[in-house]
Amino acid sequence: MFWTRLNFGKLQVGEHVALPLEDSVIRQLTKKERRLALLMLIFLGFIGAAMGILGRDDPLGIHGVLVFVAAILMVFFLGSEYYAPEPSNDRLARYYDDPSKVGIVMSMIWVVFGLAVGDWVAWLLVDPDLTFDAAWSSFGRIRPVHTTSVIFGFGGNALIATSFYVLQRTSRARLADQLSPWFVLVGYNLFCLIAVTGYLMGVTQSKEYAEPEWHADALLVVVWVTYFLIYLRTLARRKEPHIYVSNWYYMAFILVVAILHIVNNLAVPVSIGHAKSYSLFSGVQDAMTQWWYGHNAVAFFLTSGFLGMMYYYLPVRAGRPIFSYRLSIISFWGITFFYMWAGSHHLHYTALPQWVQTLGMTFSLMLLVPSWASASNALLTLNGAWHKVRDDATLRFMMVAAVFYGLSTFEGTFMAIRPVNSLSHYTDWTIGHVHAGALGWVAMITFGSIYASVPWLWKRERMYSAKLVEAHFWLALSGTAVYVFAMWNSGIIQGLMWRTYTESGTLAYSFIDSLIAMHPYYIARAIGGLLFLVGACIGAYNVWMTVKVPAAAMEKAEDTPLPMFPTGINVQPAE
Amino acid sequence: MSIEHGFLVGLSKSFGLFYLIALSAGVLAYTFWPSNKKQFDQAAESILRQEDRPWT
Amino acid sequence: MFGFHYRLERKAIGLMLVIIVVSSIGGFVEIAPLFTIHQTVEDVPDMRLYTPLELAGRNIYVREGCYACHSQMIRTLRDEVDRYGPYSLAVESKYDHPMLWGSKRTGPDLARIGEKYSDEWHVAHLDNPRDVVPVSVMPAYRWLLRTELRIDDLGLHLKAQRAVGVPYTDDMIANAAADAYGQAVPDSRQAEGVAKRYGKATTIRLFDGRADQLTEMDALVAYLQILGRLTEAPYKAKAQIGETP
């Protein structure tokens, strides 16, 4: 696999590096772990073969072949060094960072792919014929490719990678196990791949953000339980008595996503040989379950996990402790508690009972308190470090992310109010809101965290080019601004046109009229998305070069000399 | 089905309120409990220490 | 040593349990009562099932991701009722696994689209929307007319639907494939069985305009033409208008 060359080649020893050279993934596994890996791969191969045979008349069969081929390739990869000598016990005195490295590389690959598809989808709304005369390339099939690639591919891999990193540092303990992190990473990316290729073949449940069918869902359950067990076992090994708050957020992310995923995806397959299944719920129950899931996927996948990231990387990068640790705990319980009630605000004025709608709206309003507590906690941490924000684009990514977090949680609360929702619902305003959160908050905090961790992980002094980080920052910020403003405009115009009456009491505009009015905004949106995509490509190149180019050959960072860690803090000895 | 719809709705509406208040009180008590302060301050500082290997 | 570790582990597991309890209550309180909602919702005796052909069409609607741009949920707002028709009732989607209420109207709502346009219009529109609506941004679904509909496994689909609570009879399951064919070919022997099993009001037509082949177009148009027509209840509820915006 290509990343073995990428990550585990001989490292140049930089200033901060006192570690021996890292080795290939397989060489770091013990004989016992290699044997277990082989058994699991053989089992995976069998599952792939079974899916291929049972589903031979169905897209399920193609997924079977995909799984089978993946298993065979990994068996060869494992076999190449199966009999290599076992690693020495020195490894146990180091953090296990290779899974984080691979996670970050996968995350950058997914984001470039996902944003590219997203921008293609955006141009399709400008000119619907910018595609092939083929089913796989139609709007309805590639749109979920975009959403899944960016949310689960980019966001998920970044969460897994950073959570392993943060978990070890804050626990001052190595990951509990060497094999299971790879199981999580490989399994998770296989899930994403099955999901995305499935959409192209028309395999989807048509449940927003829960599109993958039952076979992919089942795989994710196994992966997720393993992920959680790694977390729990590593926490149990920790040397710090207190569990740092980032881990609380990461744990809530893992646990609640598991609950949501399992409940919302309960379904009965047509047969064991069909990818198609029918949801266990119907009508109102299904709608409520789906939006309980959908809203809390935003809460616990796209917020809680990324808050975990923020509470670690922002203070460390700024070199200052979090403004108020207590506030971070209060926001944690606020978010964990309030969010779960708010899902029904997606169903205002529908056939859902009114009291459930009101409950959802009320809790959405209360949700503003913990959300703004987190956003202001982050910004107040930067108080006294604004010169760093000015000079350091990485820290600026995190700062802007906190601002967008504050803005989009305010906007979300506003849109959850019933009368506002009557205008905003079904329009592009929702799309604008989602992207303010996804581009402004989630992607920015992730890029900031990635730019912070890449030099730390690969023992480089800094990123390959600080200027490229700067360029990425401005492209990302302008792209987000263009996108969000375009969608605000189009959404509100759309909403107003649909409800405008003439003096004689008839509707003033046809649906087509509103569609024509959207055209310029759809062009602006696609351009905003393009800017964001170019920024991400630059980021991927920069990460690649940081990893590839030996530390000594890097450009001198005359403009932003950043120490890896702040000085002046005493190193506390181990107990 | 022996569970009445009205009963469930009533339970949801009343229980939710008490639960909310109890939970908030619990969280605030935990957060501002004086003996927890030291632990929190240490945690906030702990991530800034310049270390790159596990404690043994 | 053991005691220290035991305490640490207990703390992590405790945190985990509290997270689970605190987070799940909200969902439980809101969702649990909905499963007893049938006690309060009026029964609609004339609510009919999707025929196998309509179900196949619905599956194509799901497959192509139509929900991304079309809602099937008319809210209780005056302008929506004026534009699309009587607002949607809970009972109308009681056989919808999954529901397709949608969340976005890049295109118009489809909850009451059934029989508003002719079959010919739908076929032309799906084949290339810009032939009919020049400024449309909808994708052209040209492959629907070219692709034969798979009907041999429809019995399995009905069976799975029954497993999740849709009352298909053994007779319907056994004749699923024949009924799908019969509904799209009016002169065929199989057509009689469709009306017998699913009611006289079932539309039996050459949906795609050709008798030689059963295409995916037949199924999708059959589904679109039944939207909002599974029951008469919403039309009888006499345009009571909810809150005006």
PDB file of C-alpha atoms in Angstrom, chain A residues 115-295:
ATOM      1  CA  LEU A 115     -14.910  18.794  -2.353  1.00  0.00           C
ATOM      2  CA  ALA A 116     -14.246  18.150  -6.039  1.00  0.00           C
ATOM      3  CA  VAL A 117     -17.428  16.101  -6.317  1.00  0.00           C
ATOM      4  CA  GLY A 118     -19.247  18.749  -4.320  1.00  0.00           C
ATOM      5  CA  ASP A 119     -18.222  21.470  -6.699  1.00  0.00           C
ATOM      6  CA  TRP A 120     -19.230  19.353  -9.664  1.00  0.00           C
ATOM      7  CA  VAL A 121     -22.645  18.921  -8.066  1.00  0.00           C
ATOM      8  CA  ALA A 122     -22.811  22.690  -7.568  1.00  0.00           C
ATOM      9  CA  TRP A 123     -22.091  23.324 -11.253  1.00  0.00           C
ATOM     10  CA  LEU A 124     -24.823  20.840 -12.177  1.00  0.00           C
ATOM     11  CA  LEU A 125     -27.334  23.252 -10.684  1.00  0.00           C
ATOM     12  CA  VAL A 126     -25.920  25.959 -12.948  1.00  0.00           C
ATOM     13  CA  ASP A 127     -26.019  23.763 -16.031  1.00  0.00           C
ATOM     14  CA  PRO A 128     -27.647  20.365 -15.496  1.00  0.00           C
ATOM     15  CA  ASP A 129     -26.059  18.946 -18.647  1.00  0.00           C
ATOM     16  CA  LEU A 130     -22.468  19.180 -17.366  1.00  0.00           C
ATOM     17  CA  THR A 131     -22.496  15.452 -16.847  1.00  0.00           C
ATOM     18  CA  PHE A 132     -22.494  12.157 -18.710  1.00  0.00           C
ATOM     19  CA  ASP A 133     -25.505  10.387 -20.108  1.00  0.00           C
ATOM     20  CA  ALA A 134     -25.070   7.706 -17.482  1.00  0.00           C
ATOM     21  CA  ALA A 135     -26.957   6.827 -14.337  1.00  0.00           C
ATOM     22  CA  TRP A 136     -23.926   6.907 -12.023  1.00  0.00           C
ATOM     23  CA  SER A 137     -23.144  10.533 -12.834  1.00  0.00           C
ATOM     24  CA  SER A 138     -26.582  12.012 -12.217  1.00  0.00           C
ATOM     25  CA  PHE A 139     -27.107  14.638  -9.515  1.00  0.00           C
ATOM     26  CA  GLY A 140     -29.072  12.428  -7.139  1.00  0.00           C
ATOM     27  CA  ARG A 141     -26.348   9.782  -7.056  1.00  0.00           C
ATOM     28  CA  ILE A 142     -23.260  11.974  -6.769  1.00  0.00           C
ATOM     29  CA  ARG A 143     -24.654  14.366  -4.185  1.00  0.00           C
ATOM     30  CA  PRO A 144     -24.448  11.732  -1.410  1.00  0.00           C
ATOM     31  CA  VAL A 145     -20.953  10.898  -2.697  1.00  0.00           C
ATOM     32  CA  HIS A 146     -20.068  14.488  -1.838  1.00  0.00           C
ATOM     33  CA  THR A 147     -21.728  14.518   1.579  1.00  0.00           C
ATOM     34  CA  THR A 148     -20.391  11.118   2.645  1.00  0.00           C
ATOM     35  CA  SER A 149     -16.857  11.868   1.410  1.00  0.00           C
ATOM     36  CA  VAL A 150     -16.570  15.132   3.274  1.00  0.00           C
ATOM     37  CA  ILE A 151     -18.467  14.208   6.453  1.00  0.00           C
ATOM     38  CA  PHE A 152     -17.376  10.632   6.958  1.00  0.00           C
ATOM     39  CA  GLY A 153     -14.271  10.416   4.763  1.00  0.00           C
ATOM     40  CA  PHE A 154     -12.658  13.731   5.679  1.00  0.00           C
ATOM     41  CA  GLY A 155     -14.253  14.458   9.050  1.00  0.00           C
ATOM     42  CA  GLY A 156     -14.290  10.866  10.282  1.00  0.00           C
ATOM     43  CA  ASN A 157     -10.674  10.092   9.409  1.00  0.00           C
ATOM     44  CA  ALA A 158      -9.545  13.385  10.935  1.00  0.00           C
ATOM     45  CA  LEU A 159     -11.502  12.596  14.110  1.00  0.00           C
ATOM     46  CA  ILE A 160     -10.031   9.117  14.402  1.00  0.00           C
ATOM     47  CA  ALA A 161      -6.495  10.381  13.738  1.00  0.00           C
ATOM     48  CA  THR A 162      -6.639  13.311  16.144  1.00  0.00           C
ATOM     49  CA  SER A 163      -8.511  11.366  18.824  1.00  0.00           C
ATOM     50  CA  PHE A 164      -5.736   8.750  18.942  1.00  0.00           C
ATOM     51  CA  TYR A 165      -3.173  11.548  19.148  1.00  0.00           C
ATOM     52  CA  VAL A 166      -4.958  13.497  21.868  1.00  0.00           C
ATOM     53  CA  LEU A 167      -5.950  10.390  23.814  1.00  0.00           C
ATOM     54  CA  GLN A 168      -2.337   9.290  24.182  1.00  0.00           C
ATOM     55  CA  ARG A 169      -0.951  12.729  25.058  1.00  0.00           C
ATOM     56  CA  THR A 170      -3.589  13.555  27.626  1.00  0.00           C
ATOM     57  CA  SER A 171      -3.466  10.078  29.183  1.00  0.00           C
ATOM     58  CA  ARG A 172       0.328   9.925  28.947  1.00  0.00           C
ATOM     59  CA  ALA A 173      -0.123   6.338  27.901  1.00  0.00           C
ATOM     60  CA  ARG A 174       0.428   4.448  24.668  1.00  0.00           C
ATOM     61  CA  LEU A 175      -2.596   3.101  22.769  1.00  0.00           C
ATOM     62  CA  ALA A 176      -3.786  -0.066  24.436  1.00  0.00           C
ATOM     63  CA  ASP A 177      -3.204  -2.232  21.425  1.00  0.00           C
ATOM     64  CA  GLN A 178      -1.335  -2.170  18.106  1.00  0.00           C
ATOM     65  CA  LEU A 179      -3.593  -4.106  15.811  1.00  0.00           C
ATOM     66  CA  SER A 180      -7.037  -2.732  16.622  1.00  0.00           C
ATOM     67  CA  PRO A 181      -6.248   0.874  15.559  1.00  0.00           C
ATOM     68  CA  TRP A 182      -5.460  -0.502  12.107  1.00  0.00           C
ATOM     69  CA  PHE A 183      -8.645  -2.516  12.162  1.00  0.00           C
ATOM     70  CA  VAL A 184     -10.546   0.705  12.866  1.00  0.00           C
ATOM     71  CA  LEU A 185      -8.804   2.703  10.145  1.00  0.00           C
ATOM     72  CA  VAL A 186      -8.989   0.047   7.436  1.00  0.00           C
ATOM     73  CA  GLY A 187     -12.542  -0.936   8.351  1.00  0.00           C
ATOM     74  CA  TYR A 188     -13.704   2.652   8.478  1.00  0.00           C
ATOM     75  CA  ASN A 189     -12.252   3.545   5.106  1.00  0.00           C
ATOM     76  CA  LEU A 190     -13.674   0.362   3.643  1.00  0.00           C
ATOM     77  CA  PHE A 191     -17.059   1.487   4.951  1.00  0.00           C
ATOM     78  CA  CYS A 192     -16.645   4.867   3.244  1.00  0.00           C
ATOM     79  CA  LEU A 193     -15.583   3.192   0.021  1.00  0.00           C
ATOM     80  CA  ILE A 194     -18.532   0.787   0.055  1.00  0.00           C
ATOM     81  CA  ALA A 195     -20.893   3.665   0.797  1.00  0.00           C
ATOM     82  CA  VAL A 196     -19.588   5.892  -1.995  1.00  0.00           C
ATOM     83  CA  THR A 197     -19.365   3.185  -4.660  1.00  0.00           C
ATOM     84  CA  GLY A 198     -22.826   2.044  -3.588  1.00  0.00           C
ATOM     85  CA  TYR A 199     -24.414   5.427  -4.326  1.00  0.00           C
ATOM     86  CA  LEU A 200     -22.948   5.367  -7.824  1.00  0.00           C
ATOM     87  CA  MET A 201     -24.713   2.038  -8.372  1.00  0.00           C
ATOM     88  CA  GLY A 202     -27.924   3.342  -6.816  1.00  0.00           C
ATOM     89  CA  VAL A 203     -27.508   1.593  -3.448  1.00  0.00           C
ATOM     90  CA  THR A 204     -28.955   4.007  -0.917  1.00  0.00           C
ATOM     91  CA  GLN A 205     -31.540   4.138   1.857  1.00  0.00           C
ATOM     92  CA  SER A 206     -32.488   7.720   0.967  1.00  0.00           C
ATOM     93  CA  LYS A 207     -32.079   8.703   4.603  1.00  0.00           C
ATOM     94  CA  GLU A 208     -30.044  11.862   4.736  1.00  0.00           C
ATOM     95  CA  TYR A 209     -26.518  11.288   6.089  1.00  0.00           C
ATOM     96  CA  ALA A 210     -27.457   7.663   6.723  1.00  0.00           C
ATOM     97  CA  GLU A 211     -27.575   6.596   3.075  1.00  0.00           C
ATOM     98  CA  PRO A 212     -25.381   3.459   3.263  1.00  0.00           C
ATOM     99  CA  GLU A 213     -27.300   0.183   3.117  1.00  0.00           C
ATOM    100  CA  TRP A 214     -27.385  -2.559   5.727  1.00  0.00           C
ATOM    101  CA  HIS A 215     -24.182  -4.366   4.764  1.00  0.00           C
ATOM    102  CA  ALA A 216     -22.102  -1.173   5.086  1.00  0.00           C
ATOM    103  CA  ASP A 217     -23.947  -0.257   8.290  1.00  0.00           C
ATOM    104  CA  ALA A 218     -23.149  -3.624   9.845  1.00  0.00           C
ATOM    105  CA  LEU A 219     -19.461  -3.167   9.061  1.00  0.00           C
ATOM    106  CA  LEU A 220     -19.502   0.250  10.687  1.00  0.00           C
ATOM    107  CA  VAL A 221     -21.007  -1.146  13.881  1.00  0.00           C
ATOM    108  CA  VAL A 222     -18.127  -3.605  14.284  1.00  0.00           C
ATOM    109  CA  VAL A 223     -15.553  -0.908  13.519  1.00  0.00           C
ATOM    110  CA  TRP A 224     -17.163   1.532  15.916  1.00  0.00           C
ATOM    111  CA  VAL A 225     -17.314  -0.891  18.844  1.00  0.00           C
ATOM    112  CA  THR A 226     -13.621  -1.625  18.347  1.00  0.00           C
ATOM    113  CA  TYR A 227     -12.883   2.093  18.222  1.00  0.00           C
ATOM    114  CA  PHE A 228     -14.701   2.606  21.491  1.00  0.00           C
ATOM    115  CA  LEU A 229     -12.904  -0.288  23.161  1.00  0.00           C
ATOM    116  CA  ILE A 230      -9.521   1.183  22.176  1.00  0.00           C
ATOM    117  CA  TYR A 231     -10.615   4.412  23.784  1.00  0.00           C
ATOM    118  CA  LEU A 232     -11.782   2.787  26.982  1.00  0.00           C
ATOM    119  CA  ARG A 233      -8.765   0.499  27.297  1.00  0.00           C
ATOM    120  CA  THR A 234      -6.313   3.330  26.726  1.00  0.00           C
ATOM    121  CA  LEU A 235      -8.098   5.508  29.264  1.00  0.00           C
ATOM    122  CA  ALA A 236      -7.813   2.663  31.735  1.00  0.00           C
ATOM    123  CA  ARG A 237      -4.023   2.740  31.237  1.00  0.00           C
ATOM    124  CA  ARG A 238      -3.760   6.455  31.780  1.00  0.00           C
ATOM    125  CA  LYS A 239      -1.221   7.920  34.185  1.00  0.00           C
ATOM    126  CA  GLU A 240      -3.105  11.185  34.719  1.00  0.00           C
ATOM    127  CA  PRO A 241      -5.896  10.618  37.230  1.00  0.00           C
ATOM    128  CA  HIS A 242      -8.162  13.226  35.638  1.00  0.00           C
ATOM    129  CA  ILE A 243      -9.579  12.575  32.160  1.00  0.00           C
ATOM    130  CA  TYR A 244      -8.906  15.706  30.088  1.00  0.00           C
ATOM    131  CA  VAL A 245     -12.091  17.293  28.737  1.00  0.00           C
ATOM    132  CA  SER A 246     -11.222  16.654  25.063  1.00  0.00           C
ATOM    133  CA  ASN A 247     -11.610  12.980  25.771  1.00  0.00           C
ATOM    134  CA  TRP A 248     -15.086  13.585  27.152  1.00  0.00           C
ATOM    135  CA  TYR A 249     -16.081  15.137  23.862  1.00  0.00           C
ATOM    136  CA  TYR A 250     -14.454  12.375  21.846  1.00  0.00           C
ATOM    137  CA  MET A 251     -16.164   9.746  23.990  1.00  0.00           C
ATOM    138  CA  ALA A 252     -19.558  11.372  23.612  1.00  0.00           C
ATOM    139  CA  PHE A 253     -18.918  11.450  19.858  1.00  0.00           C
ATOM    140  CA  ILE A 254     -18.108   7.755  19.703  1.00  0.00           C
ATOM    141  CA  LEU A 255     -20.867   6.589  22.037  1.00  0.00           C
ATOM    142  CA  VAL A 256     -23.754   8.645  20.792  1.00  0.00           C
ATOM    143  CA  VAL A 257     -22.914   8.106  17.133  1.00  0.00           C
ATOM    144  CA  ALA A 258     -23.068   4.377  17.873  1.00  0.00           C
ATOM    145  CA  ILE A 259     -26.541   4.702  19.407  1.00  0.00           C
ATOM    146  CA  LEU A 260     -27.813   6.919  16.594  1.00  0.00           C
ATOM    147  CA  HIS A 261     -26.354   4.758  13.866  1.00  0.00           C
ATOM    148  CA  ILE A 262     -27.775   1.510  15.188  1.00  0.00           C
ATOM    149  CA  VAL A 263     -31.287   2.808  15.873  1.00  0.00           C
ATOM    150  CA  ASN A 264     -31.740   4.806  12.682  1.00  0.00           C
ATOM    151  CA  ASN A 265     -30.451   2.022  10.443  1.00  0.00           C
ATOM    152  CA  LEU A 266     -32.678  -0.763  11.749  1.00  0.00           C
ATOM    153  CA  ALA A 267     -33.981  -2.341   8.565  1.00  0.00           C
ATOM    154  CA  VAL A 268     -35.028  -5.616   6.981  1.00  0.00           C
ATOM    155  CA  PRO A 269     -33.039  -6.589   3.861  1.00  0.00           C
ATOM    156  CA  VAL A 270     -35.018  -7.851   0.870  1.00  0.00           C
ATOM    157  CA  SER A 271     -32.883 -10.977   1.060  1.00  0.00           C
ATOM    158  CA  ILE A 272     -29.372 -11.854   2.126  1.00  0.00           C
ATOM    159  CA  GLY A 273     -28.372 -11.411  -1.512  1.00  0.00           C
ATOM    160  CA  HIS A 274     -29.862  -7.933  -1.933  1.00  0.00           C
ATOM    161  CA  ALA A 275     -28.256  -4.647  -0.968  1.00  0.00           C
ATOM    162  CA  LYS A 276     -31.742  -3.126  -0.759  1.00  0.00           C
ATOM    163  CA  SER A 277     -33.492  -3.049   2.595  1.00  0.00           C
ATOM    164  CA  TYR A 278     -36.665  -1.549   4.029  1.00  0.00           C
ATOM    165  CA  SER A 279     -36.488   0.678   7.074  1.00  0.00           C
ATOM    166  CA  LEU A 280     -38.105  -0.795  10.165  1.00  0.00           C
ATOM    167  CA  PHE A 281     -39.918   2.497  10.760  1.00  0.00           C
ATOM    168  CA  SER A 282     -42.399   4.234   8.504  1.00  0.00           C
ATOM    169  CA  GLY A 283     -44.011   7.633   8.132  1.00  0.00           C
ATOM    170  CA  VAL A 284     -44.019   9.853  11.227  1.00  0.00           C
ATOM    171  CA  GLN A 285     -41.916   7.507  13.348  1.00  0.00           C
ATOM    172  CA  ASP A 286     -39.378   7.195  10.576  1.00  0.00           C
ATOM    173  CA  ALA A 287     -39.262  10.960  10.092  1.00  0.00           C
ATOM    174  CA  MET A 288     -38.732  11.588  13.784  1.00  0.00           C
ATOM    175  CA  THR A 289     -36.108   8.833  14.060  1.00  0.00           C
ATOM    176  CA  GLN A 290     -34.339  10.094  10.950  1.00  0.00           C
ATOM    177  CA  TRP A 291     -34.138  13.673  12.179  1.00  0.00           C
ATOM    178  CA  TRP A 292     -33.302  12.606  15.685  1.00  0.00           C
ATOM    179  CA  TYR A 293     -30.401  10.899  13.926  1.00  0.00           C
ATOM    180  CA  GLY A 294     -29.748  13.650  11.406  1.00  0.00           C
ATOM    181  CA  HIS A 295     -29.665  16.447  13.911  1.00  0.00           C
TER     182      HIS A 295
END
